[in-house]
Amino acid sequence: GDCATTSTVTSPSVAVTKSVDKATVNLGDTITWTLKARNNGSGPTNAVITLTDSLPANVGALQILPVAPVSCGVPAGTTLTCSVPAGLAANAEASVVVKAVANAAGTVANSVVPSGPDNPACATAAACQTTTTVTRPNVTAKKTVDKATVNVGDTITWTLTVNNSGTGASTGSVTLADTLPAGLANVVV
């Protein structure tokens, strides 16, 4: 009789990445990060994959949006822990989207560290780290006049100047409304 058996050995190979939607934002803008765990192996994962995300301190209005089957706990300080249950199929991906509002100018750094018995890993350190620069526009308007005293019939010139002395571009139009004194004639803009 034939006593030979054939066994197929499969093994998971989990690659973790972290990405950010914008390299530069203005103060008050929303930053969106995406954490992904992809099983590039030949078989399903055998155990839970833990994603430990170091959230930046200089953000607010945090939204944590895990995509099933991922689950995330409530952040402990600036640490968010998410879990991908065992059984992530070969060539399947699990993800978490994290959104926050930049509430301080400067640099927002964020990283994720994967762990678990299936040895999930980042291909490179940079694959699991992001940096976003938060700029702060500072728009001011100034009105000057060319003469402090005038006689009837004299020409007066007002100059309106808009300046941005901040670290970022303004994101919208600057609208100025100037109320001119009564009794003017031949107004040229």
PDB file of C-alpha atoms in Angstrom:
ATOM      1  CA  GLY A   1       0.000   0.000   0.000  1.00  0.00           C
ATOM      2  CA  ASP A   2       0.832   3.599  -0.491  1.00  0.00           C
ATOM      3  CA  CYS A   3       1.571   5.360   2.797  1.00  0.00           C
ATOM      4  CA  ALA A   4       2.746   8.646   1.316  1.00  0.00           C
ATOM      5  CA  THR A   5       1.004  11.886   2.351  1.00  0.00           C
ATOM      6  CA  THR A   6       1.305  15.366   1.012  1.00  0.00           C
ATOM      7  CA  SER A   7       0.983  18.449   3.188  1.00  0.00           C
ATOM      8  CA  THR A   8       0.866  22.016   2.010  1.00  0.00           C
ATOM      9  CA  VAL A   9       2.488  24.427   4.417  1.00  0.00           C
ATOM     10  CA  THR A  10       1.198  27.969   4.365  1.00  0.00           C
ATOM     11  CA  SER A  11       2.466  30.894   6.329  1.00  0.00           C
ATOM     12  CA  PRO A  12       1.397  34.500   6.773  1.00  0.00           C
ATOM     13  CA  SER A  13       3.679  37.423   5.978  1.00  0.00           C
ATOM     14  CA  VAL A  14       2.238  40.676   7.290  1.00  0.00           C
ATOM     15  CA  ALA A  15       3.526  44.055   6.089  1.00  0.00           C
ATOM     16  CA  VAL A  16       2.376  47.158   7.967  1.00  0.00           C
ATOM     17  CA  THR A  17       2.341  50.691   6.597  1.00  0.00           C
ATOM     18  CA  LYS A  18       1.249  54.124   7.730  1.00  0.00           C
ATOM     19  CA  SER A  19       0.467  56.979   5.346  1.00  0.00           C
ATOM     20  CA  VAL A  20      -0.777  60.559   5.640  1.00  0.00           C
ATOM     21  CA  ASP A  21      -2.921  62.500   3.188  1.00  0.00           C
ATOM     22  CA  LYS A  22      -0.997  65.802   3.363  1.00  0.00           C
ATOM     23  CA  ALA A  23       2.648  66.739   3.907  1.00  0.00           C
ATOM     24  CA  THR A  24       1.678  70.331   4.779  1.00  0.00           C
ATOM     25  CA  VAL A  25      -1.508  71.735   6.318  1.00  0.00           C
ATOM     26  CA  ASN A  26      -2.601  75.016   7.817  1.00  0.00           C
ATOM     27  CA  LEU A  27      -3.487  75.349  11.463  1.00  0.00           C
ATOM     28  CA  GLY A  28      -7.075  74.093  11.892  1.00  0.00           C
ATOM     29  CA  ASP A  29      -6.957  71.730   8.892  1.00  0.00           C
ATOM     30  CA  THR A  30      -7.762  68.028   9.195  1.00  0.00           C
ATOM     31  CA  ILE A  31      -4.972  65.466   8.815  1.00  0.00           C
ATOM     32  CA  THR A  32      -5.915  61.900   7.814  1.00  0.00           C
ATOM     33  CA  TRP A  33      -3.658  58.915   8.515  1.00  0.00           C
ATOM     34  CA  THR A  34      -4.210  55.374   7.249  1.00  0.00           C
ATOM     35  CA  LEU A  35      -2.734  52.325   8.978  1.00  0.00           C
ATOM     36  CA  LYS A  36      -2.688  49.121   6.929  1.00  0.00           C
ATOM     37  CA  ALA A  37      -1.766  45.531   7.683  1.00  0.00           C
ATOM     38  CA  ARG A  38      -1.492  43.410   4.535  1.00  0.00           C
ATOM     39  CA  ASN A  39      -0.966  39.659   4.534  1.00  0.00           C
ATOM     40  CA  ASN A  40       1.379  38.992   1.624  1.00  0.00           C
ATOM     41  CA  GLY A  41       1.884  35.383   2.700  1.00  0.00           C
ATOM     42  CA  SER A  42       0.480  32.117   1.411  1.00  0.00           C
ATOM     43  CA  GLY A  43      -1.872  31.461   4.326  1.00  0.00           C
ATOM     44  CA  PRO A  44      -4.056  33.259   6.882  1.00  0.00           C
ATOM     45  CA  THR A  45      -2.655  34.857  10.014  1.00  0.00           C
ATOM     46  CA  ASN A  46      -2.536  32.597  13.060  1.00  0.00           C
ATOM     47  CA  ALA A  47      -2.813  35.223  15.779  1.00  0.00           C
ATOM     48  CA  VAL A  48      -3.873  38.781  16.545  1.00  0.00           C
ATOM     49  CA  ILE A  49      -1.872  41.581  14.922  1.00  0.00           C
ATOM     50  CA  THR A  50      -1.464  44.546  17.298  1.00  0.00           C
ATOM     51  CA  LEU A  51      -0.962  48.022  15.856  1.00  0.00           C
ATOM     52  CA  THR A  52       0.334  50.514  18.437  1.00  0.00           C
ATOM     53  CA  ASP A  53      -0.063  54.022  17.042  1.00  0.00           C
ATOM     54  CA  SER A  54       1.767  56.939  18.664  1.00  0.00           C
ATOM     55  CA  LEU A  55      -0.613  59.834  18.145  1.00  0.00           C
ATOM     56  CA  PRO A  56       0.781  63.374  18.069  1.00  0.00           C
ATOM     57  CA  ALA A  57       0.006  65.580  21.066  1.00  0.00           C
ATOM     58  CA  ASN A  58      -0.623  68.734  19.020  1.00  0.00           C
ATOM     59  CA  VAL A  59      -3.910  67.623  17.418  1.00  0.00           C
ATOM     60  CA  GLY A  60      -7.557  67.650  18.474  1.00  0.00           C
ATOM     61  CA  ALA A  61     -11.004  66.425  17.368  1.00  0.00           C
ATOM     62  CA  LEU A  62      -9.649  62.888  17.038  1.00  0.00           C
ATOM     63  CA  GLN A  63     -11.684  60.409  14.967  1.00  0.00           C
ATOM     64  CA  ILE A  64     -10.732  56.728  14.940  1.00  0.00           C
ATOM     65  CA  LEU A  65     -12.349  54.783  12.098  1.00  0.00           C
ATOM     66  CA  PRO A  66     -11.361  51.103  12.079  1.00  0.00           C
ATOM     67  CA  VAL A  67     -12.556  49.084   9.079  1.00  0.00           C
ATOM     68  CA  ALA A  68     -13.972  45.689  10.130  1.00  0.00           C
ATOM     69  CA  PRO A  69     -12.596  43.311  11.266  1.00  0.00           C
ATOM     70  CA  VAL A  70     -10.157  45.717  12.977  1.00  0.00           C
ATOM     71  CA  SER A  71     -11.045  47.036  16.422  1.00  0.00           C
ATOM     72  CA  CYS A  72      -9.428  49.875  18.366  1.00  0.00           C
ATOM     73  CA  GLY A  73      -9.496  50.801  22.021  1.00  0.00           C
ATOM     74  CA  VAL A  74      -9.871  54.256  23.488  1.00  0.00           C
ATOM     75  CA  PRO A  75      -6.503  56.052  23.259  1.00  0.00           C
ATOM     76  CA  ALA A  76      -4.448  56.004  26.464  1.00  0.00           C
ATOM     77  CA  GLY A  77      -2.841  59.433  26.385  1.00  0.00           C
ATOM     78  CA  THR A  78      -1.286  59.585  22.930  1.00  0.00           C
ATOM     79  CA  THR A  79      -1.215  55.811  22.405  1.00  0.00           C
ATOM     80  CA  LEU A  80      -3.862  54.124  20.265  1.00  0.00           C
ATOM     81  CA  THR A  81      -3.937  50.326  20.195  1.00  0.00           C
ATOM     82  CA  CYS A  82      -5.789  48.494  17.431  1.00  0.00           C
ATOM     83  CA  SER A  83      -6.164  44.760  16.836  1.00  0.00           C
ATOM     84  CA  VAL A  84      -6.555  42.735  13.657  1.00  0.00           C
ATOM     85  CA  PRO A  85      -8.020  39.351  14.622  1.00  0.00           C
ATOM     86  CA  ALA A  86      -6.379  36.088  13.593  1.00  0.00           C
ATOM     87  CA  GLY A  87      -7.466  34.753  10.225  1.00  0.00           C
ATOM     88  CA  LEU A  88      -6.513  37.662   7.946  1.00  0.00           C
ATOM     89  CA  ALA A  89      -6.480  35.809   4.614  1.00  0.00           C
ATOM     90  CA  ALA A  90      -3.549  35.695   2.205  1.00  0.00           C
ATOM     91  CA  ASN A  91      -3.535  38.847   0.024  1.00  0.00           C
ATOM     92  CA  ALA A  92      -6.084  40.524   2.314  1.00  0.00           C
ATOM     93  CA  GLU A  93      -5.677  43.892   3.983  1.00  0.00           C
ATOM     94  CA  ALA A  94      -6.986  45.417   7.202  1.00  0.00           C
ATOM     95  CA  SER A  95      -7.007  49.150   7.855  1.00  0.00           C
ATOM     96  CA  VAL A  96      -7.707  51.954  10.296  1.00  0.00           C
ATOM     97  CA  VAL A  97      -8.273  55.599   9.367  1.00  0.00           C
ATOM     98  CA  VAL A  98      -7.395  58.217  11.982  1.00  0.00           C
ATOM     99  CA  LYS A  99      -8.386  61.860  11.515  1.00  0.00           C
ATOM    100  CA  ALA A 100      -7.430  64.848  13.650  1.00  0.00           C
ATOM    101  CA  VAL A 101      -7.346  68.627  13.457  1.00  0.00           C
ATOM    102  CA  ALA A 102      -3.949  70.345  13.661  1.00  0.00           C
ATOM    103  CA  ASN A 103      -4.155  72.705  16.645  1.00  0.00           C
ATOM    104  CA  ALA A 104      -0.571  73.974  16.849  1.00  0.00           C
ATOM    105  CA  ALA A 105       1.932  75.135  14.265  1.00  0.00           C
ATOM    106  CA  GLY A 106       5.053  73.014  13.851  1.00  0.00           C
ATOM    107  CA  THR A 107       5.632  69.377  12.979  1.00  0.00           C
ATOM    108  CA  VAL A 108       3.133  66.578  13.518  1.00  0.00           C
ATOM    109  CA  ALA A 109       4.988  63.259  13.675  1.00  0.00           C
ATOM    110  CA  ASN A 110       3.126  59.974  13.865  1.00  0.00           C
ATOM    111  CA  SER A 111       4.251  56.348  13.844  1.00  0.00           C
ATOM    112  CA  VAL A 112       2.874  52.837  14.229  1.00  0.00           C
ATOM    113  CA  VAL A 113       4.609  49.769  15.692  1.00  0.00           C
ATOM    114  CA  PRO A 114       3.208  46.350  14.738  1.00  0.00           C
ATOM    115  CA  SER A 115       3.519  43.288  16.943  1.00  0.00           C
ATOM    116  CA  GLY A 116       2.214  39.740  17.285  1.00  0.00           C
ATOM    117  CA  PRO A 117       3.176  36.062  16.953  1.00  0.00           C
ATOM    118  CA  ASP A 118       3.007  36.222  13.118  1.00  0.00           C
ATOM    119  CA  ASN A 119       5.843  38.802  13.210  1.00  0.00           C
ATOM    120  CA  PRO A 120       4.093  41.661  11.397  1.00  0.00           C
ATOM    121  CA  ALA A 121       6.666  44.233  10.337  1.00  0.00           C
ATOM    122  CA  CYS A 122       7.288  47.506   8.551  1.00  0.00           C
ATOM    123  CA  ALA A 123       9.369  47.033   5.397  1.00  0.00           C
ATOM    124  CA  THR A 124      11.380  50.096   6.457  1.00  0.00           C
ATOM    125  CA  ALA A 125      11.111  52.480   9.396  1.00  0.00           C
ATOM    126  CA  ALA A 126       9.832  55.152   6.995  1.00  0.00           C
ATOM    127  CA  ALA A 127       6.956  52.856   5.943  1.00  0.00           C
ATOM    128  CA  CYS A 128       5.462  53.240   9.420  1.00  0.00           C
ATOM    129  CA  GLN A 129       6.195  56.928  10.112  1.00  0.00           C
ATOM    130  CA  THR A 130       4.679  60.140   8.825  1.00  0.00           C
ATOM    131  CA  THR A 131       5.491  63.802   9.255  1.00  0.00           C
ATOM    132  CA  THR A 132       3.207  66.723   8.456  1.00  0.00           C
ATOM    133  CA  THR A 133       4.207  70.372   8.707  1.00  0.00           C
ATOM    134  CA  VAL A 134       1.526  72.607  10.212  1.00  0.00           C
ATOM    135  CA  THR A 135       1.772  76.193   9.005  1.00  0.00           C
ATOM    136  CA  ARG A 136       0.003  79.225  10.359  1.00  0.00           C
ATOM    137  CA  PRO A 137      -1.144  82.020   8.071  1.00  0.00           C
ATOM    138  CA  ASN A 138      -1.309  85.441   9.749  1.00  0.00           C
ATOM    139  CA  VAL A 139      -3.186  87.837   7.483  1.00  0.00           C
ATOM    140  CA  THR A 140      -3.397  91.510   8.421  1.00  0.00           C
ATOM    141  CA  ALA A 141      -4.842  94.526   6.633  1.00  0.00           C
ATOM    142  CA  LYS A 142      -3.620  98.105   6.956  1.00  0.00           C
ATOM    143  CA  LYS A 143      -5.062 101.355   5.635  1.00  0.00           C
ATOM    144  CA  THR A 144      -2.926 104.475   5.142  1.00  0.00           C
ATOM    145  CA  VAL A 145      -3.687 107.956   3.793  1.00  0.00           C
ATOM    146  CA  ASP A 146      -1.283 110.242   1.976  1.00  0.00           C
ATOM    147  CA  LYS A 147      -2.367 113.486   3.721  1.00  0.00           C
ATOM    148  CA  ALA A 148      -3.394 114.163   7.300  1.00  0.00           C
ATOM    149  CA  THR A 149      -5.057 117.488   6.399  1.00  0.00           C
ATOM    150  CA  VAL A 150      -6.747 118.500   3.135  1.00  0.00           C
ATOM    151  CA  ASN A 151      -8.622 121.457   1.684  1.00  0.00           C
ATOM    152  CA  VAL A 152     -11.823 121.251  -0.323  1.00  0.00           C
ATOM    153  CA  GLY A 153     -10.920 120.127  -3.844  1.00  0.00           C
ATOM    154  CA  ASP A 154      -7.694 118.350  -2.837  1.00  0.00           C
ATOM    155  CA  THR A 155      -7.057 114.748  -3.885  1.00  0.00           C
ATOM    156  CA  ILE A 156      -6.724 112.169  -1.130  1.00  0.00           C
ATOM    157  CA  THR A 157      -5.203 108.735  -1.681  1.00  0.00           C
ATOM    158  CA  TRP A 158      -5.891 105.844   0.664  1.00  0.00           C
ATOM    159  CA  THR A 159      -3.872 102.670   0.318  1.00  0.00           C
ATOM    160  CA  LEU A 160      -5.106  99.288   1.576  1.00  0.00           C
ATOM    161  CA  THR A 161      -2.360  96.715   2.107  1.00  0.00           C
ATOM    162  CA  VAL A 162      -2.902  93.056   2.936  1.00  0.00           C
ATOM    163  CA  ASN A 163       0.047  91.114   4.328  1.00  0.00           C
ATOM    164  CA  ASN A 164       0.580  87.512   5.366  1.00  0.00           C
ATOM    165  CA  SER A 165       3.413  87.368   7.910  1.00  0.00           C
ATOM    166  CA  GLY A 166       2.627  83.766   8.872  1.00  0.00           C
ATOM    167  CA  THR A 167       4.321  80.521   7.966  1.00  0.00           C
ATOM    168  CA  GLY A 168       1.631  79.312   5.552  1.00  0.00           C
ATOM    169  CA  ALA A 169      -0.448  80.513   2.655  1.00  0.00           C
ATOM    170  CA  SER A 170      -3.960  81.744   3.296  1.00  0.00           C
ATOM    171  CA  THR A 171      -6.523  79.208   2.159  1.00  0.00           C
ATOM    172  CA  GLY A 172      -9.246  81.565   1.002  1.00  0.00           C
ATOM    173  CA  SER A 173      -9.884  84.960  -0.459  1.00  0.00           C
ATOM    174  CA  VAL A 174      -9.300  88.026   1.676  1.00  0.00           C
ATOM    175  CA  THR A 175     -12.237  90.417   1.365  1.00  0.00           C
ATOM    176  CA  LEU A 176     -11.881  94.016   2.474  1.00  0.00           C
ATOM    177  CA  ALA A 177     -14.838  96.353   2.998  1.00  0.00           C
ATOM    178  CA  ASP A 178     -13.901 100.035   3.230  1.00  0.00           C
ATOM    179  CA  THR A 179     -16.481 102.640   4.170  1.00  0.00           C
ATOM    180  CA  LEU A 180     -15.535 105.943   2.597  1.00  0.00           C
ATOM    181  CA  PRO A 181     -16.489 109.255   4.227  1.00  0.00           C
ATOM    182  CA  ALA A 182     -19.423 111.244   2.869  1.00  0.00           C
ATOM    183  CA  GLY A 183     -18.791 114.215   0.596  1.00  0.00           C
ATOM    184  CA  LEU A 184     -16.272 112.616  -1.755  1.00  0.00           C
ATOM    185  CA  ALA A 185     -16.443 113.131  -5.520  1.00  0.00           C
ATOM    186  CA  ASN A 186     -14.633 111.517  -8.444  1.00  0.00           C
ATOM    187  CA  VAL A 187     -13.776 108.349  -6.480  1.00  0.00           C
ATOM    188  CA  VAL A 188     -11.364 106.052  -8.364  1.00  0.00           C
ATOM    189  CA  VAL A 189     -10.621 102.534  -7.217  1.00  0.00           C
TER     190      VAL A 189
END
